Short mmCIF file of C-alpha atoms in Angstrom, two decimals:
data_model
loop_
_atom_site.label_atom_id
_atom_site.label_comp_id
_atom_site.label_asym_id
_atom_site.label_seq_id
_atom_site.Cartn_x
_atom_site.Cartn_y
_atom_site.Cartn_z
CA UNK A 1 -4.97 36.75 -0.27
CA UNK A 2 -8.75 35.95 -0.02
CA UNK A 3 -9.46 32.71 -1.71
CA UNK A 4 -11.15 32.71 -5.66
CA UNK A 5 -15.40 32.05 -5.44
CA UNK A 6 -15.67 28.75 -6.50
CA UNK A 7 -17.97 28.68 -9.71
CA UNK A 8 -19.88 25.83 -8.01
CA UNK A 9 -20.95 25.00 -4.58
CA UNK A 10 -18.56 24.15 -2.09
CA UNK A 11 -17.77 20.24 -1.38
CA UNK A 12 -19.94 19.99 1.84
CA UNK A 13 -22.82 21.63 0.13
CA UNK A 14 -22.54 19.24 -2.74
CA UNK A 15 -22.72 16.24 -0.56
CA UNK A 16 -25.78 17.53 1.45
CA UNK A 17 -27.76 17.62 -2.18
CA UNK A 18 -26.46 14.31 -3.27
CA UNK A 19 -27.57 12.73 0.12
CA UNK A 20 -30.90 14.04 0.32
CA UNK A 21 -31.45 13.38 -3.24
CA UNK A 22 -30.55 9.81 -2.95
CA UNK A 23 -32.48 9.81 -0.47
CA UNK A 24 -35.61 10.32 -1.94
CA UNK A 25 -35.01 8.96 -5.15
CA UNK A 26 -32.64 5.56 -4.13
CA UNK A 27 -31.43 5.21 -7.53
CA UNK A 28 -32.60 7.61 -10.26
CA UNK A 29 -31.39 9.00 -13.96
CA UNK A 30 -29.33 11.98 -13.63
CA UNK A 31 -29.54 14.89 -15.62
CA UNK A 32 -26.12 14.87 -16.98
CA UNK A 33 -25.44 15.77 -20.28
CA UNK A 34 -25.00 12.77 -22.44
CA UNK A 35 -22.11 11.33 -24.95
CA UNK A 36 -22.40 12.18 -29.18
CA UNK A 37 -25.22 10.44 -29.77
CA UNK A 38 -24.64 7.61 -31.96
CA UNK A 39 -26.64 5.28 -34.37
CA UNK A 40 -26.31 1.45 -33.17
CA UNK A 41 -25.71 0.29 -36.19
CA UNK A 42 -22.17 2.31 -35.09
CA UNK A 43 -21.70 0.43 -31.61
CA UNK A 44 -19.24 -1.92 -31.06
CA UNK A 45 -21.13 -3.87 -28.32
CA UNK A 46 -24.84 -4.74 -28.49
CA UNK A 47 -27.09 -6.52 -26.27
CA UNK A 48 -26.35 -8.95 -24.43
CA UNK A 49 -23.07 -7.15 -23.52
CA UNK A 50 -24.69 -3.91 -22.59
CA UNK A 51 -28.45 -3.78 -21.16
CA UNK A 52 -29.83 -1.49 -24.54
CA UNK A 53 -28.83 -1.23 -27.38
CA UNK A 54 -26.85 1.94 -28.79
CA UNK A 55 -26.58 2.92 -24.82
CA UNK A 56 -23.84 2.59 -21.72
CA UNK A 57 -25.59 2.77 -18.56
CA UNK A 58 -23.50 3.92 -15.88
CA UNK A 59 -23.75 3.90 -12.28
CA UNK A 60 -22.27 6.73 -10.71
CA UNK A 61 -22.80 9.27 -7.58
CA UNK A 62 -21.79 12.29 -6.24
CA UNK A 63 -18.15 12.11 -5.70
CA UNK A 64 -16.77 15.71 -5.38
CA UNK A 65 -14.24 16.68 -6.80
CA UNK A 66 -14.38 13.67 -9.61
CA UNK A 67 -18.35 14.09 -9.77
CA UNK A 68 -20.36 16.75 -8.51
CA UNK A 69 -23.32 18.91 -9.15
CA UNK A 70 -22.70 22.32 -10.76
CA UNK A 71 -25.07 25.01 -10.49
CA UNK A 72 -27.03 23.69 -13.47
CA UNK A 73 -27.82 20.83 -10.93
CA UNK A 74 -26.15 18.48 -13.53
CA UNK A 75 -23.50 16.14 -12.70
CA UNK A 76 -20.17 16.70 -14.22
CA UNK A 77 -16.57 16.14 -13.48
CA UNK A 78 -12.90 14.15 -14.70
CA UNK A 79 -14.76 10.56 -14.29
CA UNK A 80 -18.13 11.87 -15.89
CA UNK A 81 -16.22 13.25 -19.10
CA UNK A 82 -14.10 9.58 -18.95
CA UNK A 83 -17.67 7.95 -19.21
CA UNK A 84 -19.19 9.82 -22.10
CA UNK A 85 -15.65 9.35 -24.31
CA UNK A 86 -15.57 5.93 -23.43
CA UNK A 87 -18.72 5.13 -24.39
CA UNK A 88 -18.57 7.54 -27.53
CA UNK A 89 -15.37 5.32 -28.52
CA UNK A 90 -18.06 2.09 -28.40
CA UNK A 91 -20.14 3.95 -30.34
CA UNK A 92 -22.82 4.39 -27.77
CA UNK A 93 -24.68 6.97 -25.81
CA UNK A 94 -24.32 7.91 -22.21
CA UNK A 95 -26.78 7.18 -19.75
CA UNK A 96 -26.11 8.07 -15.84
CA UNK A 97 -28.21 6.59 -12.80
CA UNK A 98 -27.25 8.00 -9.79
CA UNK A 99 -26.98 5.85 -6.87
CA UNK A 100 -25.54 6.45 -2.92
CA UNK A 101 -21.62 5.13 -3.25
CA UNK A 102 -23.19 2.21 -1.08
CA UNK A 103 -25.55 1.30 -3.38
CA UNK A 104 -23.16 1.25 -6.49
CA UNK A 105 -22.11 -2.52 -6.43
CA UNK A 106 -25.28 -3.71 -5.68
CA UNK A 107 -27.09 -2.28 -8.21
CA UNK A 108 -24.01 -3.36 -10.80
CA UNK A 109 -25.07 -6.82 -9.53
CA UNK A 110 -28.81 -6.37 -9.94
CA UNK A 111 -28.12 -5.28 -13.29
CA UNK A 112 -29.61 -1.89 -12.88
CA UNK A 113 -26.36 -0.74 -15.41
CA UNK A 114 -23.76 -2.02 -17.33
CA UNK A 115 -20.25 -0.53 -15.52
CA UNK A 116 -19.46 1.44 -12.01
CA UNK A 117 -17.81 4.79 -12.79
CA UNK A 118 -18.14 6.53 -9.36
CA UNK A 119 -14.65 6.89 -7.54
CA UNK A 120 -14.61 3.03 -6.74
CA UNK A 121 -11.62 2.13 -5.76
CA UNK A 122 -9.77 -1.27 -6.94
CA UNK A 123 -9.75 -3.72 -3.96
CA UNK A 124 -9.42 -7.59 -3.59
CA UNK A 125 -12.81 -8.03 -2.22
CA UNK A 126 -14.60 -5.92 -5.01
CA UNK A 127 -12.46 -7.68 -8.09
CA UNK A 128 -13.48 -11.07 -7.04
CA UNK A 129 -17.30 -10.02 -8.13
CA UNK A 130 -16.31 -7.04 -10.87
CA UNK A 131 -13.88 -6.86 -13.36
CA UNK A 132 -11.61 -3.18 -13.73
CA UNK A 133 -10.49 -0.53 -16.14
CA UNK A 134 -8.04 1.29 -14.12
CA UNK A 135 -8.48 5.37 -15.09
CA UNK A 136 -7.77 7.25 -12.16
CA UNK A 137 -5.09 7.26 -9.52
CA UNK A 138 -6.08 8.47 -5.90
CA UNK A 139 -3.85 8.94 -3.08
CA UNK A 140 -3.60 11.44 -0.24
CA UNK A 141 -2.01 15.31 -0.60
CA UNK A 142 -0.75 17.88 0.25
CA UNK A 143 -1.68 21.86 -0.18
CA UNK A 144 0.69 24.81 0.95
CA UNK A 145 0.45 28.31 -0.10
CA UNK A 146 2.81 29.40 -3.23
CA UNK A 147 5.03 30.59 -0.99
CA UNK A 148 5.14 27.44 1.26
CA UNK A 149 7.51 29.27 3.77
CA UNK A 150 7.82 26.37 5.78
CA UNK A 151 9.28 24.25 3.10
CA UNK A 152 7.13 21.40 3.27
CA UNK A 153 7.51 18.48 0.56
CA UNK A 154 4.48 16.31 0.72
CA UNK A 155 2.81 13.89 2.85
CA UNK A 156 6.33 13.52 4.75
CA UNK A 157 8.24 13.94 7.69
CA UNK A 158 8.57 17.46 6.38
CA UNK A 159 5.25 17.95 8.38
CA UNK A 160 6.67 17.29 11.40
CA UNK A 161 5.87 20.05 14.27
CA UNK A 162 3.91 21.93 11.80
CA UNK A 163 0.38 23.46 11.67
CA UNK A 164 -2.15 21.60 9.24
CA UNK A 165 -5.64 21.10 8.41
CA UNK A 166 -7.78 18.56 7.05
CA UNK A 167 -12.03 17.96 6.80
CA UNK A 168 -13.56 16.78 9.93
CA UNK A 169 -14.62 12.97 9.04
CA UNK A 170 -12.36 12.23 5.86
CA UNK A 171 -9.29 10.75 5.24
CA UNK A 172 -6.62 13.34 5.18
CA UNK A 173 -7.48 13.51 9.53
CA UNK A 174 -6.65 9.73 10.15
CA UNK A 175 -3.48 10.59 7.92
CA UNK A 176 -2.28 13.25 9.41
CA UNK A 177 -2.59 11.45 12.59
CA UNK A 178 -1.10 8.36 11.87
CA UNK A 179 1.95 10.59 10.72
CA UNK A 180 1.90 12.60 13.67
CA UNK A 181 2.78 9.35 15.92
CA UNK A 182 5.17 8.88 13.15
CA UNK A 183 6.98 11.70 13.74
CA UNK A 184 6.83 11.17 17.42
CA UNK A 185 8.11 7.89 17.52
CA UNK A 186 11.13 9.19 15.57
CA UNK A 187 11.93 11.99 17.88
CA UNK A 188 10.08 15.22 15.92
CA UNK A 189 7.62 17.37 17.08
CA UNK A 190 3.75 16.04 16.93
CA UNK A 191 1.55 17.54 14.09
CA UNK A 192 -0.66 20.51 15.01
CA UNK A 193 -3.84 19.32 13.38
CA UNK A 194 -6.93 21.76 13.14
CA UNK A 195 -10.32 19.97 11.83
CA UNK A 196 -12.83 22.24 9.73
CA UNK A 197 -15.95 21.24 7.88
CA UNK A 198 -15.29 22.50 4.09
CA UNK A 199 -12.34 22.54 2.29
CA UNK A 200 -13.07 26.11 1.12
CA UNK A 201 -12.48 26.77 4.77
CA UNK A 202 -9.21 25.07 4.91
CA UNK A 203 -7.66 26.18 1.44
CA UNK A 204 -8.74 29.83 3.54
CA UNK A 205 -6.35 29.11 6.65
CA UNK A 206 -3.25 28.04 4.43
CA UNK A 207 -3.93 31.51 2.45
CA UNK A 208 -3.95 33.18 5.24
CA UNK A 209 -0.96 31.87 7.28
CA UNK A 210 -3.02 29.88 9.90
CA UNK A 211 -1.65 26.51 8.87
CA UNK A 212 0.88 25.72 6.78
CA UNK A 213 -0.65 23.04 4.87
CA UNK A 214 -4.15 21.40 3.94
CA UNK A 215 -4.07 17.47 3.70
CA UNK A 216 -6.47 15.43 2.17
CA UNK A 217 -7.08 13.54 -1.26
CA UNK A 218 -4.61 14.16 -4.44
CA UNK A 219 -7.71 15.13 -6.24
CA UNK A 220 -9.28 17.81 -3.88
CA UNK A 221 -5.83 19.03 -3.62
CA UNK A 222 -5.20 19.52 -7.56
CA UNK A 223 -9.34 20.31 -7.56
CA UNK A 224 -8.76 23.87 -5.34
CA UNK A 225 -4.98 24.27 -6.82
CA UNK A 226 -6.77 25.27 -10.41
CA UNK A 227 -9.88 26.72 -8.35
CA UNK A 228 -7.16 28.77 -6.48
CA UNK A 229 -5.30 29.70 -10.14
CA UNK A 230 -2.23 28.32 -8.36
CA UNK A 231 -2.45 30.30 -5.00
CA UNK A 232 -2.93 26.82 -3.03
CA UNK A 233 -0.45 24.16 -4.61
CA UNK A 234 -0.07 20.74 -3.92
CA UNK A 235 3.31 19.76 -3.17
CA UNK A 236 5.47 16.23 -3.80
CA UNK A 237 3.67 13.09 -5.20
CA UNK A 238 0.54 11.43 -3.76
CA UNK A 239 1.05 9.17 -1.53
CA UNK A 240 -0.36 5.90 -0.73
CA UNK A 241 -1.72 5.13 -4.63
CA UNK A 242 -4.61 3.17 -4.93
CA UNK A 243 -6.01 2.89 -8.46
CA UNK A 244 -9.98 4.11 -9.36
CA UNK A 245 -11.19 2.43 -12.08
CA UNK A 246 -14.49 1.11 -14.47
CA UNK A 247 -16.07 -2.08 -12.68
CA UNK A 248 -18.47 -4.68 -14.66
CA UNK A 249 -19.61 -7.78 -13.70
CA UNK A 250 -17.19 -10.55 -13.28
CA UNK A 251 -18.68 -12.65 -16.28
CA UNK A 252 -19.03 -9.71 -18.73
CA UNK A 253 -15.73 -10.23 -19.87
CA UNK A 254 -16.42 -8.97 -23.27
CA UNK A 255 -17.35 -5.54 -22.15
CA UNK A 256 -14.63 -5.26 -19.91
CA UNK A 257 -12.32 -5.86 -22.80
CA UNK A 258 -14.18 -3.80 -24.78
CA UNK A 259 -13.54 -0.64 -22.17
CA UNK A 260 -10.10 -1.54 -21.75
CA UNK A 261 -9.85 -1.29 -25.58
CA UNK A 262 -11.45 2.39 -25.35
CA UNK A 263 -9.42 3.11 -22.99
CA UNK A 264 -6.54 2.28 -24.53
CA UNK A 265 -7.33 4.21 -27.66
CA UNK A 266 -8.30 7.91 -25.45
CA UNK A 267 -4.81 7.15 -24.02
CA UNK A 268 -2.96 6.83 -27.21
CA UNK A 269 -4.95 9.65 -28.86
CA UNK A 270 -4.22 12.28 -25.94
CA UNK A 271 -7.97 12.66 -25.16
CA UNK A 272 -7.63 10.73 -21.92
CA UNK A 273 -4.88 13.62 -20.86
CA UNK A 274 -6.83 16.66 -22.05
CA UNK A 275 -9.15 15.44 -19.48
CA UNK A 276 -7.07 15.09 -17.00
CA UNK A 277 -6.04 19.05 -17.78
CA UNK A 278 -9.29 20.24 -18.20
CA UNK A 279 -9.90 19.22 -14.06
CA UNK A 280 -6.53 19.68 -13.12
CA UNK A 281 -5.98 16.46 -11.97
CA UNK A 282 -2.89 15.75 -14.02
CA UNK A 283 -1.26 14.22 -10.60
CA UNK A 284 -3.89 11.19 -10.80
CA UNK A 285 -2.69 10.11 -14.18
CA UNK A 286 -3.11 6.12 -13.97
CA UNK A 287 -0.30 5.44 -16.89
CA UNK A 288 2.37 7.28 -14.51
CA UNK A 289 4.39 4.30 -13.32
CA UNK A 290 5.99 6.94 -10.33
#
């Protein structure tokens, strides 16, 4: 079964824009599409809380599948629709500057924007100098075909002795490895891991029988399971959670609260979980206690 075109470009392509654009530009205004415009006599924070009035200013970056460029050259994704209801629940208007995933604390502390929203993940180190709305779960998955002949369950020791294959350089490698000792030191069969450059390429070789399964990041996994229309699946829960979430500076407590208060409300109002639908990353839903 030949894989479904992806409507944008591929992962690796998107990350060879978003470098060379950074690049160029260090930190620059992307052309997103921004939040309902509001009045600000409507906002619910004002100056100094936020850095202009009637507007959120958001560092962000190319973080495929959560951000990326489609072939508008706009960003888009889960955490870009997150920031323009968030900051349409504050009554305010969008505004994204794009910045290398390096770059995105410092330029929170340089005050070059009011909150991170750009796959950050929630450590010690960074939440002794930002404070956090957690909205995302990440974690690492799993992708079999539909069929999943092999019977594998997740990112378990139902891998054992099989054929995988993850991106050459990210996380789902140094996972499967780790796992593959794993299952060595308990008396299985080593993991047969094959490294490829895109994961269009891998989705390909569980499709077509190569490998049995495709490990990397809960969210690429649920991203190509809806590109896929179901064909590649994730399987089991993600493992090893760590939370994503909205960072602003450590002594802008009241705009942390007022975020958290947002967030609140797109939770309670089901907005936050049509989101989550609408990239089909219902897996990485943050108010799942599992």
């Amino acid at each position: 079964m030949a894989f479904p075109a992806s409507p944008v470009r591929t992962l690796a392509a998107l990350a060879v824009v978003a470098t060379a654009s950074v690049a160029m530009l260090t930190g620059c205004s992307a052309g997103a599409p921004e939040a309902q415009k509001s009045s600000t006599a409507d906002a619910k924070v004002a100056p100094p809380t936020v850095l202009k009035a009637g507007t959120l200013t958001v560092c962000t970056g190319d973080t495929p599948p959560n951000i990326y460029y489609d072939e508008n050259n706009e960003l888009q994704g889960v955490e870009i629709d997150l920031a323009n209801a968030l900051a349409k629940q504050l009554g305010l208007t969008t505004k994204l500057e794009e910045y290398a995933f390096s770059g995105l604390i410092p330029a929170l502390q340089a005050k070059q924007c009011d909150v991170i929203m750009g796959s950050l993940y929630i450590k010690p180190e960074r939440e002794k100098i930002a404070n956090f709305v957690p909205y995302l779960y990440s974690g690492t998955g799993v992708g079999v075909s539909k069929k999943n002949p092999a019977k594998i369950t997740g990112f378990d020791e139902s891998l054992c002795g099989a054929k995988v294959v993850a991106i050459t350089g990210a996380t789902g490698g140094n996972g499967a490895e780790e796992l593959s000792k794993k299952c060595v030191a308990d008396g299985e069969k080593r993991l047969e891991l094959t490294l490829v450059d895109e994961g269009t390429a891998a989705v390909q070789q569980v499709l077509n029988g190569q490998v049995e399964a495709f490990i990397d990041t809960s969210e690429i996994m649920s991203f190509y399971e809806k590109q896929s229309k179901g064909a590649c699946t994730m399987v089991g829960e993600p493992s090893d959670k760590i939370r994503i979430g909205a960072a602003t500076l450590k002594q802008n407590t009241a705009l942390n609260t007022a975020l958290d208060d947002a967030f609140t409300t797109l939770v309670d109002s089901g907005e936050y979980r049509k989101v989550l639908d609408k990239w089909g990353v219902g897996s990485n839903d943050i108010t799942k206690t599992s």
